[in-house]
Structure formats: structure tokens, C-alpha cells
């Protein structure tokens, strides 16, 4: 079975990412309605059976990855690491047993298992380091083998204790779901002392409760699967090459940046320089950032991290809608249209700051116009629908709150991913001001060069990618 994760749904209005198929290949072709993004998939092999989920209504087990069928089905088709955190007696074992029930092909890695001899638990503090080394080796073997679901069942009281597993997940393209028990006694040493099976005393547990770290991650985001990430990169690279063919001015800006960065002489092969400008061969998982936290140092990070709705949605599957692609001198991105539920989790101060600047500029322009008795109408600059309409309508660009939501597909060497949001907002500003160039047909939509090194592709129909909402801690 080959996982390509891009297929046409039965509805003719979208392209879907996230299913299994046989003997297919991804292709771009021309249809009778103009250039369309096509996918030749052969015969689809979809699993129609409903996945096993918990239905007992226990609030301590109310996690989307245990109770929601869409989330469970998506996790089974990807690579996910469940990383447990919690003190002895807090309810981790109950969660683990239910994870194993819902995901029967999962593999559990626990340092405690090292001390089981013929079914009997014999803890030896002198061998604790050996136990964790054994657990880490088991987890590494499982991830390198591509085990769909890996469960790390350790206390992980402090963040450094998780670091090996977080690094391993990053290296092997696993999405990490951090699981903390919801039991009311999870931080009560007196109750934990009575409930834990290993005889850990109340004094030790009180110290562990004090040591428990709940730091904000680097960011929260919606993570694509490995296969979906490859497919989106494939499409973006193809469209980048098409934009090169149609827009010589865009190529010129790329070559100028590339030559300055690499000190390349102008007579060197231009096609090679254009191809090498972006690192298309990256295998990292793509994601759409919901909130950049910078480990708690970013504005509003602690508040966001402590929000109940954020916690409730960790590990839940969301379907994101890709409506286009953007290309600048240094960044390539997929544009995301967020629905109402996703907008509630989206928090980008950069948008608010840009809106404040635009608002101030509008106020200044209005005052100047009033003083000069000349009124400038922005709408006069926007082409009329009859002038700009194409034979086939493309998807409109996102506007308002959430308009900067994107997948950073790649950046040129030395450029941080954070540059992408500023490029995206610059593009949004140009679109709002009506700075639209001549449209040309490309595979799956229409491309426009907006000037100043910005090129945009507007798709005829959305590409849907199924993602998991999770924090990223590495």
C-alpha cells in the first residue's frame, strides 16, 4: 500500500489530502475548463469501518484522541507519539490502557517495564539509569521502524526528562501529543501516596509536585502528516517553476537575492540558481502556527498556554483549507483559510500591529484629503469585476482576522520562518489596495505578479489537509 495522501473527493469542488490509495502518482494536467490541478490516483482504497473510540463519558478520559472518530482515524494513518506526563497515582496507567485499546497496533515504552521480572515488579534504584536507557532504545527502534503510534509512559516531571523523546520525534517526523491526566487529585500528594502502586511516599510526591514544570512550548500549531507535507511541497515546487516561466521580473528579483547571498557571478546558469534558491528537499513536517509562544517569552504566551480551549483541543484533528500559494524573494507558503473554530485558536500579534498601522495611515490620509479638499477613494484603484474577472473564478484571498494563516513551505538559506508572516501581510496589503497585476493560467489556478518580488497563485478549488493541533517543544 502506497501512501500519497492526496486525492480527489467525490465532490468536484475540492482536492483532498489525507487518504490511502493504490498505485497512483501525483500529476498536473490541462483540462477542458483550463489549467486544473489533477491527481491520478488509480483505485482508492479507503477504510470505511468506524474506528474504535471511548463512549463511557468519563471526564478524566475526555481527550479527542480517545473519543472522536475523525481524530482517531487520522492518527492511525500517520505517525504520532503520545508523551505522558504525571506523577505516580495520577491516572497515567488508565490513560495508557485506553490508548492501547483505541490503538491496538501501538507500542508502549516505559522505564517501569524494565523492572518487571516474570510478571513481578522489582524496582532497583541503582538501575534507574539503565531502565531509562532501555526505554529510550525501545522508543528509538519503534520510531525508526515507523510504528504508527508510540506511547511514552514515564513521569516526565521536568522538561529535560522529555527532551530525548521530543528530539527523536522531530528526527523521525512524529507529531507529539503531550498527555497530562485530568484527575482532580493529580497534584495532591496525600491522594497520590494512597493511589500509586509503587509505594512512593507522600514527602517524595510533594517534592515532585513542586518540581513539575508546565512551560509554554515554542509554538502551538496544526501539523500535517509526513505524506501530506510531501504532497504540498510537490505542488508548491511545481507552481514556483510555473511562476518562473511567466514572470521574468520575479525571476530577476530571485536571482539578485541569490547572487548577493552566494556571491554568484551573473553569467552562471540562471535556471540552476533559481532551482537552488529554495531547499525543496526538506522532509520536515509542515505546520500552520496558531500561536508563537517562544517558551513563554512571547507576548500573551502564558495566557494562551493556560487557556482551557487550547488544552481541550490538543491532539484533535482539524481539516485546514489551502486556498493558494505565495512566493516572495525568500519565502514560499501555502495560504490557509481558517474557519470559525480555527480562528478561535489563532493568535498572531503581527496582524493586530499591521491593522493598527493601516488604521493610522487611513486616518492620516483622510485628514490630508479633507485639508486639501481632495478625497481619495481606494475603491477607485480596484479593478472592476468585469475588468478583472477571468473565465473561471478562483478562490478569494483570506481577509480580516486570520488572513496571515499559512504553511511555511520553505525559506531561502539564512532566512527564519518568521519572515513568512511579514511577507504574507505585505501581500494582503497589496491585495487590499487593489495592486493586482495581469493574471496567467497555471496548473490548478491563476498566478499574479504583484511587484517587489511577490508572486501569488490563486487556486480554483481548495486543497484540504487533515492536521493535528499540538504544541511544539523542541
Short mmCIF file of C-alpha atoms in Angstrom, two decimals, residues 64-65 68 70-72 74-75 222 313 315-319 341 466-469:
data_model
loop_
_atom_site.label_atom_id
_atom_site.label_comp_id
_atom_site.label_asym_id
_atom_site.label_seq_id
_atom_site.Cartn_x
_atom_site.Cartn_y
_atom_site.Cartn_z
CA UNK A 64 -10.21 13.97 21.41
CA UNK A 65 -7.70 11.24 20.52
CA UNK A 68 -13.53 11.47 18.44
CA UNK A 70 -12.22 11.52 12.94
CA UNK A 71 -9.22 12.21 15.15
CA UNK A 72 -8.65 8.53 15.92
CA UNK A 74 -6.39 10.31 11.27
CA UNK A 75 -3.88 9.32 13.98
CA UNK A 222 -1.72 22.44 13.20
CA UNK A 313 -8.08 20.87 21.55
CA UNK A 315 -4.38 16.25 19.91
CA UNK A 316 -7.55 16.97 17.92
CA UNK A 317 -7.74 16.55 14.15
CA UNK A 318 -8.60 19.67 12.14
CA UNK A 319 -9.11 19.99 8.40
CA UNK A 341 -13.32 27.17 15.27
CA UNK A 466 -6.02 16.96 7.81
CA UNK A 467 -3.83 18.08 10.70
CA UNK A 468 -3.32 17.62 14.43
CA UNK A 469 -3.37 20.62 16.79
#
